[in-house]
Amino acid sequence: MAVEQKGWDRNQMAARAAEELEDGMYVNLGIGIPTLVANYVGDKDITLQSENGMLGMGPFPYEGEEDADLINAGKQTITELNRTSYFDSATSFAMIRGGKIAAAILGAMEVAENGDLANWMIPKKLVKGMGGAMDLVAGVGRVVVVMDHTNKAGESKVLKACTLPLTGKGVVDRIITNLGVLDVVPGGLKIVQLADGISEDELRASTEATIVN
Amino acid sequence: MKKVYANATEALDGLLKDGMLIAAGGFGLSGIPELLIAAIRDSGVKDLTVASNNAGVDDFGLGLLLQTRQVKKMISSYVGENAEFMRQYLSGELELEFNPQGTLAERMRAGGAGIPGFYTKTGVGTVIAEGKPVMEFDGQEYILERGIVADLSIVKAWKADDTGNLIFRKTARNFNPPAAMCGKVCVAEVEEIVPRGSIDPDHIHLPGIYVHRIIQGPHEKRIEQRTTRKREEA
């Protein structure tokens, strides 16, 4: 059953996240809504990194042109561009850890007001692993989280403190949700923008984290 | 010294021991040493520790060694596509050490480069940091991670010459170079072995010094998630 969601939908959140990207940036996009961000970069010259060893990730191949040797970090078949380069996993994470990737746009299960991020495991549930998420949040220049503001039960996912095991401590710079845009600042979160049709009171009511002016 | 062997079983002859540590290349099912994995299954060697980013799927790649219970422990960053893996892990039959993906790659690279440990910011303040020494550099915390030196490396490349120089293809390169570097012995399977001199030395991705034995395919090269787009109508 589809849950009625207030504010921005998935594509609007992705479009808002695309505004974070500047011409010339090398960027890593996570799985889910972040993947959609690539559809909204417009004329900006953005190079997408796939952490399994590629800069310059292209779109999905045409049917019949899939190549087992050419996949993204989500293991989906993709294509190369005329700017593409390939490299090994150690080199890939050297550029991530070394701060050469300007930004990562990632999904999250929980974010806290101090920038803590949890997006890799729920205790006692299926543990799949962190993949490259811990390396990305620790290494890239700027971490932007895109996620629903609340869970299916209507509880805030923007918290005073994360309850789930962390992916990174104090790593998030900006949070984009269906209700708006928030920045991690000293003392809590600062409202940057409200989503279409959302009042500040509505955003505050759905946010457990401290909001500072 | 002759590096080219007739098949995977011959290439692994004398190299397998119960309880050994094997580093394997590949990401998902891309660039995995599928022939060597099948030969390791057929050998019956057991109690293996395998360092590999993923664990294959139930019936292909490292999943084959899980089905036969030949693996005691996996060192991986993501194991989501393997139901048998999850069953054995949740029932306590299989040990699992999660490593962040970049930490695993660097542990292999460092081990092969004679670096026993390195400091990284990855995992600071998370469960990954538990029990690991912390050091502060320039006001920031880092944790100590160990280099991996494997008893055996198994990797997949696109082309080799008969001296073991390797060329990889597209994103199938992934963990193969660092995995190859960290092994005391490295066996590579390739799609084509070409005569020495036929690869431009400037185009070699991994020098043959890291590669001790080589075999040639054929490979299945299975695709895990086939995603496509429609051609626009004319």
Coordinates of C-alpha atoms in Angstrom, one line a residue:
Chain A
M1 CA 0.0 0.0 0.0
A2 CA 1.4 3.4 -1.0
V3 CA 1.7 5.7 1.9
E4 CA 0.5 9.3 1.3
Q5 CA 3.7 11.4 1.5
K6 CA 3.8 15.1 2.3
G7 CA 6.1 17.5 0.5
W8 CA 8.5 16.4 -2.2
D9 CA 8.3 13.0 -3.9
R10 CA 11.4 10.9 -4.8
N11 CA 12.1 12.7 -8.0
Q12 CA 11.7 16.2 -6.5
M13 CA 14.1 15.2 -3.7
A14 CA 16.6 13.9 -6.3
A15 CA 16.1 17.2 -8.3
R16 CA 16.8 19.2 -5.1
A17 CA 19.9 17.1 -4.4
A18 CA 21.2 17.7 -7.9
E19 CA 21.3 21.5 -7.0
E20 CA 24.1 20.6 -4.6
L21 CA 26.4 19.7 -7.4
E22 CA 28.6 22.2 -9.1
D23 CA 30.2 22.2 -12.6
G24 CA 33.4 20.1 -12.7
M25 CA 32.6 18.0 -9.6
Y26 CA 33.6 14.3 -9.2
V27 CA 30.7 12.7 -7.3
N28 CA 29.6 9.4 -5.8
L29 CA 25.9 8.6 -5.8
G30 CA 24.4 5.9 -3.5
I31 CA 21.7 3.4 -4.2
G32 CA 18.0 4.4 -4.2
I33 CA 16.9 8.0 -4.5
P34 CA 20.5 9.2 -4.9
T35 CA 20.8 7.2 -8.2
L36 CA 18.0 9.4 -9.6
V37 CA 20.1 12.6 -9.0
A38 CA 22.0 11.8 -12.2
N39 CA 18.8 12.6 -14.2
Y40 CA 18.7 16.2 -12.9
V41 CA 22.3 17.5 -13.3
G42 CA 21.3 19.3 -16.6
D43 CA 24.1 21.1 -18.3
K44 CA 26.6 20.8 -15.4
D45 CA 29.8 18.9 -16.1
I46 CA 29.6 16.2 -13.5
T47 CA 31.7 13.0 -13.4
L48 CA 30.1 10.1 -11.5
Q49 CA 32.4 7.7 -9.7
S50 CA 31.4 4.1 -9.2
E51 CA 33.5 2.8 -6.3
N52 CA 34.1 -0.6 -7.9
G53 CA 36.6 1.1 -10.1
M54 CA 35.3 3.7 -12.6
L55 CA 35.1 7.4 -13.2
G56 CA 32.6 8.6 -15.8
M57 CA 29.7 6.2 -15.3
G58 CA 27.3 6.1 -18.2
P59 CA 23.6 5.1 -18.4
F60 CA 22.2 1.5 -18.6
P61 CA 23.1 -0.3 -21.9
Y62 CA 20.6 -0.9 -24.7
E63 CA 19.2 -4.4 -24.6
G64 CA 21.6 -6.9 -26.0
E65 CA 24.6 -4.7 -25.2
E66 CA 25.1 -5.7 -21.6
D67 CA 28.7 -6.5 -20.6
A68 CA 29.5 -8.7 -17.6
D69 CA 32.7 -6.7 -17.2
L70 CA 31.0 -3.4 -16.9
I71 CA 28.8 -2.9 -13.8
N72 CA 28.2 -0.2 -11.1
A73 CA 28.6 -0.6 -7.4
G74 CA 25.0 -1.9 -7.2
K75 CA 26.1 -4.7 -9.6
Q76 CA 23.9 -3.3 -12.4
T77 CA 25.1 -3.4 -16.0
I78 CA 26.0 0.1 -17.2
T79 CA 28.0 1.8 -20.0
E80 CA 31.1 3.9 -20.4
L81 CA 31.4 7.5 -21.7
N82 CA 34.2 9.2 -23.7
R83 CA 35.7 10.5 -20.5
T84 CA 35.6 7.1 -18.6
S85 CA 38.6 5.7 -16.8
Y86 CA 39.0 2.4 -15.0
F87 CA 41.1 1.5 -12.0
D88 CA 41.4 -1.1 -9.2
S89 CA 39.5 -1.0 -5.9
A90 CA 42.5 0.1 -3.9
T91 CA 43.0 3.1 -6.3
S92 CA 39.3 3.8 -6.2
F93 CA 39.2 4.1 -2.4
A94 CA 42.5 6.0 -2.4
M95 CA 40.6 8.8 -4.3
I96 CA 37.7 8.5 -1.9
R97 CA 39.8 8.4 1.3
G98 CA 42.1 11.0 -0.1
G99 CA 39.3 13.6 -0.4
K100 CA 39.4 13.8 -4.2
I101 CA 35.7 13.0 -4.6
A102 CA 33.9 16.3 -4.0
A103 CA 30.7 14.9 -2.7
A104 CA 28.7 11.8 -1.9
I105 CA 24.9 11.7 -2.0
L106 CA 23.6 8.8 0.1
G107 CA 20.5 7.3 1.6
A108 CA 20.1 6.8 5.3
M109 CA 18.1 5.0 7.9
E110 CA 18.8 7.6 10.6
V111 CA 20.7 10.9 10.9
A112 CA 21.5 12.7 14.1
E113 CA 21.8 16.4 14.9
N114 CA 25.6 16.0 15.4
G115 CA 26.0 14.6 11.8
D116 CA 26.1 10.9 12.8
L117 CA 24.8 8.7 10.1
A118 CA 23.3 5.1 10.3
N119 CA 22.6 3.4 7.0
W120 CA 24.2 -0.1 7.1
M121 CA 22.6 -2.4 9.7
I122 CA 19.7 -3.1 11.9
P123 CA 20.6 -5.3 14.8
K124 CA 19.0 -8.8 14.8
K125 CA 17.9 -8.3 11.2
L126 CA 19.5 -9.3 8.0
V127 CA 23.1 -7.9 8.0
K128 CA 24.3 -7.4 4.4
G129 CA 27.4 -5.3 5.1
M130 CA 28.5 -1.7 4.8
G131 CA 30.1 -2.0 1.4
G132 CA 31.9 1.2 0.7
A133 CA 29.6 3.5 2.7
M134 CA 31.9 3.9 5.7
D135 CA 34.9 4.8 3.5
L136 CA 32.8 7.3 1.5
V137 CA 31.4 9.2 4.5
A138 CA 34.8 9.3 6.1
G139 CA 36.6 10.5 3.0
V140 CA 34.7 12.6 0.6
G141 CA 34.5 16.4 0.7
R142 CA 30.8 16.7 1.5
V143 CA 28.2 14.2 2.5
V144 CA 24.6 14.9 1.5
V145 CA 21.9 12.6 2.8
V146 CA 18.6 12.1 0.9
M147 CA 15.9 10.2 2.7
D148 CA 12.3 10.3 3.9
H149 CA 11.9 12.5 7.0
T150 CA 9.9 9.8 8.9
N151 CA 9.6 6.0 8.9
K152 CA 6.4 4.1 7.9
A153 CA 5.1 4.5 11.5
G154 CA 5.5 8.3 11.2
E155 CA 8.4 8.5 13.6
S156 CA 11.2 10.9 12.9
K157 CA 14.4 9.6 11.2
V158 CA 16.1 13.0 12.0
L159 CA 17.1 12.4 15.6
K160 CA 18.9 13.8 18.6
A161 CA 21.1 10.6 18.5
C162 CA 21.2 7.6 16.3
T163 CA 19.8 4.4 17.7
L164 CA 21.3 2.1 15.0
P165 CA 24.9 1.2 14.6
L166 CA 26.8 4.1 12.9
T167 CA 28.2 4.3 9.5
G168 CA 30.1 7.4 10.4
K169 CA 30.4 9.8 13.3
G170 CA 29.8 13.5 12.7
V171 CA 30.0 13.0 8.9
V172 CA 26.8 14.5 7.4
D173 CA 26.8 18.1 6.1
R174 CA 23.3 18.4 4.7
I175 CA 20.0 16.5 4.9
I176 CA 17.4 16.5 2.1
T177 CA 14.1 15.0 3.0
N178 CA 10.5 15.1 1.6
L179 CA 9.9 17.9 4.1
G180 CA 12.9 20.2 3.3
V181 CA 16.6 20.8 3.6
L182 CA 18.6 20.9 6.8
D183 CA 22.2 21.7 7.6
V184 CA 24.3 20.2 10.4
V185 CA 25.6 23.2 12.4
P186 CA 27.0 23.6 15.9
G187 CA 24.2 22.8 18.4
G188 CA 21.9 21.1 16.0
L189 CA 20.2 21.4 12.6
K190 CA 19.4 24.6 10.7
I191 CA 16.5 24.8 8.3
V192 CA 17.8 25.8 4.9
Q193 CA 14.6 25.3 2.8
L194 CA 11.0 24.0 3.2
A195 CA 9.6 21.6 0.7
D196 CA 6.6 22.8 -1.4
G197 CA 3.5 23.0 0.7
I198 CA 5.3 22.3 4.0
S199 CA 5.2 24.8 6.9
E200 CA 8.1 25.3 9.4
D201 CA 5.8 24.0 12.1
E202 CA 5.1 20.8 10.1
L203 CA 8.8 20.2 9.6
R204 CA 9.6 20.9 13.3
A205 CA 6.8 18.5 14.4
S206 CA 8.3 15.7 12.3
T207 CA 11.9 16.3 13.6
E208 CA 13.2 14.9 16.8
A209 CA 16.6 16.6 16.4
T210 CA 17.2 20.1 17.9
I211 CA 16.6 22.8 15.4
V212 CA 18.6 26.0 15.9
N213 CA 18.1 29.4 14.3
Chain B
M1 CA 60.2 -20.7 -15.4
K2 CA 57.0 -22.0 -16.9
K3 CA 53.9 -20.2 -15.5
V4 CA 51.2 -21.5 -17.9
Y5 CA 49.2 -24.5 -16.7
A6 CA 46.7 -26.7 -18.6
N7 CA 43.8 -26.2 -16.3
A8 CA 42.7 -24.9 -12.8
T9 CA 43.3 -28.2 -11.0
E10 CA 46.9 -28.5 -12.3
A11 CA 47.5 -24.8 -11.5
L12 CA 46.5 -25.3 -7.9
D13 CA 48.4 -28.6 -7.5
G14 CA 50.4 -28.5 -4.2
L15 CA 49.1 -25.1 -3.2
L16 CA 46.0 -26.0 -1.2
K17 CA 46.0 -26.8 2.6
D18 CA 43.2 -27.0 5.1
G19 CA 42.8 -23.9 7.2
M20 CA 44.6 -21.6 4.7
L21 CA 43.9 -17.9 4.0
I22 CA 42.8 -17.2 0.4
A23 CA 42.4 -13.7 -1.1
A24 CA 40.1 -13.7 -4.1
G25 CA 39.5 -10.9 -6.7
G26 CA 36.1 -9.8 -8.1
F27 CA 33.3 -7.5 -7.3
G28 CA 29.8 -9.1 -7.2
L29 CA 30.1 -11.7 -10.0
S30 CA 32.3 -9.4 -12.2
G31 CA 35.9 -10.4 -12.5
I32 CA 35.7 -13.4 -10.2
P33 CA 38.1 -16.3 -10.6
E34 CA 35.3 -18.7 -11.4
L35 CA 37.4 -21.6 -12.7
L36 CA 39.8 -21.6 -9.7
I37 CA 36.9 -21.4 -7.3
A38 CA 35.3 -24.5 -8.9
A39 CA 38.6 -26.3 -8.8
I40 CA 39.0 -25.5 -5.1
R41 CA 35.6 -26.9 -4.5
D42 CA 36.5 -30.1 -6.3
S43 CA 39.7 -30.4 -4.3
G44 CA 37.8 -30.8 -1.0
V45 CA 40.2 -28.5 0.9
K46 CA 38.4 -27.2 4.0
D47 CA 38.4 -24.7 7.0
L48 CA 39.3 -21.9 4.6
T49 CA 39.4 -18.2 5.4
V50 CA 38.5 -16.2 2.3
A51 CA 39.1 -12.5 1.9
S52 CA 36.8 -11.3 -0.9
N53 CA 34.6 -8.3 -1.2
N54 CA 31.5 -10.4 -1.8
A55 CA 30.6 -14.1 -1.4
G56 CA 29.2 -14.8 -4.8
V57 CA 25.6 -16.1 -5.2
D58 CA 24.2 -19.5 -4.1
D59 CA 25.2 -21.4 -7.2
F60 CA 28.1 -19.4 -8.6
G61 CA 31.4 -18.0 -7.5
L62 CA 32.4 -18.3 -3.8
G63 CA 28.8 -19.5 -3.1
L64 CA 30.0 -22.9 -4.4
L65 CA 32.5 -23.2 -1.5
L66 CA 29.8 -22.2 1.0
Q67 CA 27.4 -24.9 -0.2
T68 CA 30.0 -27.5 0.5
R69 CA 31.0 -26.0 3.9
Q70 CA 34.6 -25.5 2.9
V71 CA 34.7 -22.0 4.2
K72 CA 35.2 -21.4 7.9
K73 CA 35.4 -17.6 7.8
M74 CA 34.7 -14.8 5.3
I75 CA 36.3 -11.3 5.3
S76 CA 34.0 -9.2 3.2
S77 CA 32.3 -5.8 2.9
Y78 CA 28.9 -6.9 1.5
V79 CA 27.2 -10.3 1.4
G80 CA 23.7 -9.4 0.5
E81 CA 23.1 -11.6 -2.6
N82 CA 23.7 -14.9 -1.0
A83 CA 20.9 -16.7 0.9
E84 CA 23.0 -19.7 1.9
F85 CA 25.7 -17.4 3.3
M86 CA 23.1 -15.6 5.5
R87 CA 21.7 -19.0 6.7
Q88 CA 25.1 -20.3 7.7
Y89 CA 26.1 -17.0 9.3
L90 CA 22.9 -16.5 11.3
S91 CA 23.1 -20.2 12.5
G92 CA 26.7 -19.6 13.7
E93 CA 28.2 -22.1 11.2
L94 CA 30.2 -19.4 9.4
E95 CA 32.4 -16.7 10.8
L96 CA 32.2 -13.3 9.2
E97 CA 34.5 -10.3 9.5
F98 CA 33.0 -7.2 7.9
N99 CA 35.5 -4.8 6.5
P100 CA 34.6 -1.5 4.9
Q101 CA 35.3 -2.0 1.2
G102 CA 38.1 0.5 0.9
T103 CA 39.7 -0.8 4.1
L104 CA 39.6 -4.4 2.6
A105 CA 41.2 -3.2 -0.7
E106 CA 43.9 -1.3 1.2
R107 CA 44.6 -4.2 3.6
M108 CA 45.3 -6.3 0.5
R109 CA 47.4 -3.7 -1.2
A110 CA 49.3 -2.9 1.9
G111 CA 50.0 -6.6 2.7
G112 CA 51.4 -7.0 -0.7
A113 CA 53.5 -3.9 -0.4
G114 CA 55.2 -5.0 2.8
I115 CA 53.1 -2.6 5.0
P116 CA 51.9 -4.4 8.1
G117 CA 49.4 -1.8 9.1
F118 CA 48.0 1.6 8.2
Y119 CA 45.8 4.3 9.8
T120 CA 42.5 5.2 8.3
K121 CA 39.6 7.5 9.2
T122 CA 37.1 4.9 7.8
G123 CA 35.1 3.4 10.6
V124 CA 36.1 5.8 13.4
G125 CA 33.4 5.9 16.0
T126 CA 31.7 2.7 14.6
V127 CA 31.7 -1.0 15.6
I128 CA 34.6 -1.4 13.1
A129 CA 36.8 0.6 15.4
E130 CA 36.2 -1.7 18.4
G131 CA 39.5 -3.1 19.8
K132 CA 41.6 -1.3 17.3
P133 CA 44.4 1.2 18.3
V134 CA 43.5 4.8 17.7
M135 CA 46.0 7.5 16.8
E136 CA 45.5 11.2 16.4
F137 CA 47.1 12.9 13.5
D138 CA 46.7 16.7 13.0
G139 CA 43.8 16.8 15.4
Q140 CA 41.8 13.9 13.7
E141 CA 41.3 10.4 14.9
Y142 CA 42.4 7.4 12.9
I143 CA 42.2 3.6 13.5
L144 CA 44.9 1.1 12.8
E145 CA 44.1 -1.6 10.2
R146 CA 46.4 -4.5 9.4
G147 CA 47.7 -5.5 6.0
I148 CA 46.6 -8.9 4.7
V149 CA 49.1 -11.5 3.5
A150 CA 47.3 -14.4 2.0
D151 CA 48.6 -18.0 1.6
L152 CA 47.1 -18.0 -1.9
S153 CA 45.6 -15.4 -4.2
I154 CA 43.2 -16.3 -6.9
V155 CA 42.4 -13.7 -9.6
K156 CA 40.8 -13.2 -13.0
A157 CA 42.1 -11.0 -15.8
W158 CA 41.3 -10.5 -19.4
K159 CA 44.7 -11.2 -21.0
A160 CA 48.0 -12.5 -19.9
D161 CA 51.3 -13.1 -21.6
D162 CA 53.2 -16.2 -20.8
T163 CA 55.3 -14.3 -18.2
G164 CA 52.2 -13.4 -16.2
N165 CA 51.8 -9.8 -17.1
L166 CA 48.1 -9.0 -16.8
I167 CA 45.6 -6.8 -18.5
F168 CA 42.1 -6.4 -17.0
R169 CA 38.9 -5.3 -18.8
K170 CA 36.6 -2.4 -17.6
T171 CA 35.2 -2.8 -14.1
A172 CA 36.2 -6.4 -13.9
R173 CA 39.6 -5.1 -12.6
N174 CA 38.2 -4.2 -9.2
F175 CA 39.8 -6.2 -6.3
N176 CA 42.0 -8.4 -8.7
P177 CA 45.2 -6.3 -8.5
P178 CA 45.3 -5.8 -4.7
A179 CA 44.2 -9.5 -4.2
A180 CA 47.0 -10.7 -6.5
M181 CA 49.6 -8.5 -4.7
C182 CA 48.9 -9.8 -1.2
G183 CA 49.3 -13.5 -1.9
K184 CA 52.5 -15.5 -1.2
V185 CA 51.5 -17.4 -4.4
C186 CA 49.1 -16.0 -7.0
V187 CA 47.2 -18.0 -9.6
A188 CA 45.5 -16.1 -12.4
E189 CA 42.8 -17.2 -14.8
V190 CA 42.5 -15.3 -18.0
E191 CA 40.4 -15.3 -21.2
E192 CA 43.4 -15.3 -23.4
I193 CA 47.1 -16.1 -23.1
V194 CA 49.1 -14.2 -25.7
P195 CA 52.8 -14.6 -26.6
R196 CA 55.3 -12.4 -24.7
G197 CA 56.0 -9.2 -26.7
S198 CA 52.5 -8.9 -28.0
I199 CA 51.3 -6.6 -25.2
D200 CA 52.6 -3.1 -25.2
P201 CA 54.6 -2.9 -21.9
D202 CA 53.0 0.5 -21.2
H203 CA 49.6 -1.1 -21.3
I204 CA 50.2 -3.8 -18.6
H205 CA 48.0 -3.3 -15.5
L206 CA 49.7 -5.8 -13.2
P207 CA 53.3 -6.9 -13.7
G208 CA 54.0 -10.6 -13.9
I209 CA 56.2 -10.4 -10.7
Y210 CA 52.9 -10.8 -8.8
V211 CA 51.6 -13.8 -10.9
H212 CA 53.1 -17.3 -10.5
R213 CA 50.7 -19.5 -12.4
I214 CA 48.3 -18.8 -15.2
I215 CA 45.4 -20.7 -16.9
Q216 CA 43.2 -19.8 -19.8
G217 CA 39.3 -19.9 -19.8
P218 CA 36.6 -20.4 -21.1
H219 CA 34.6 -18.4 -18.7
E220 CA 30.8 -18.2 -18.1
K221 CA 31.0 -14.5 -16.9
R222 CA 27.5 -14.4 -15.4
I223 CA 25.7 -11.1 -15.0
E224 CA 24.1 -10.5 -11.6
Q225 CA 21.7 -7.7 -12.4
R226 CA 20.9 -7.1 -16.0
T227 CA 19.7 -3.5 -16.4
T228 CA 19.0 -2.0 -19.8
R229 CA 17.3 1.0 -21.4
K230 CA 15.0 1.0 -24.4
R231 CA 16.2 2.3 -27.7
E232 CA 14.3 5.5 -28.6
E233 CA 11.7 4.9 -31.3
A234 CA 12.8 6.3 -34.7

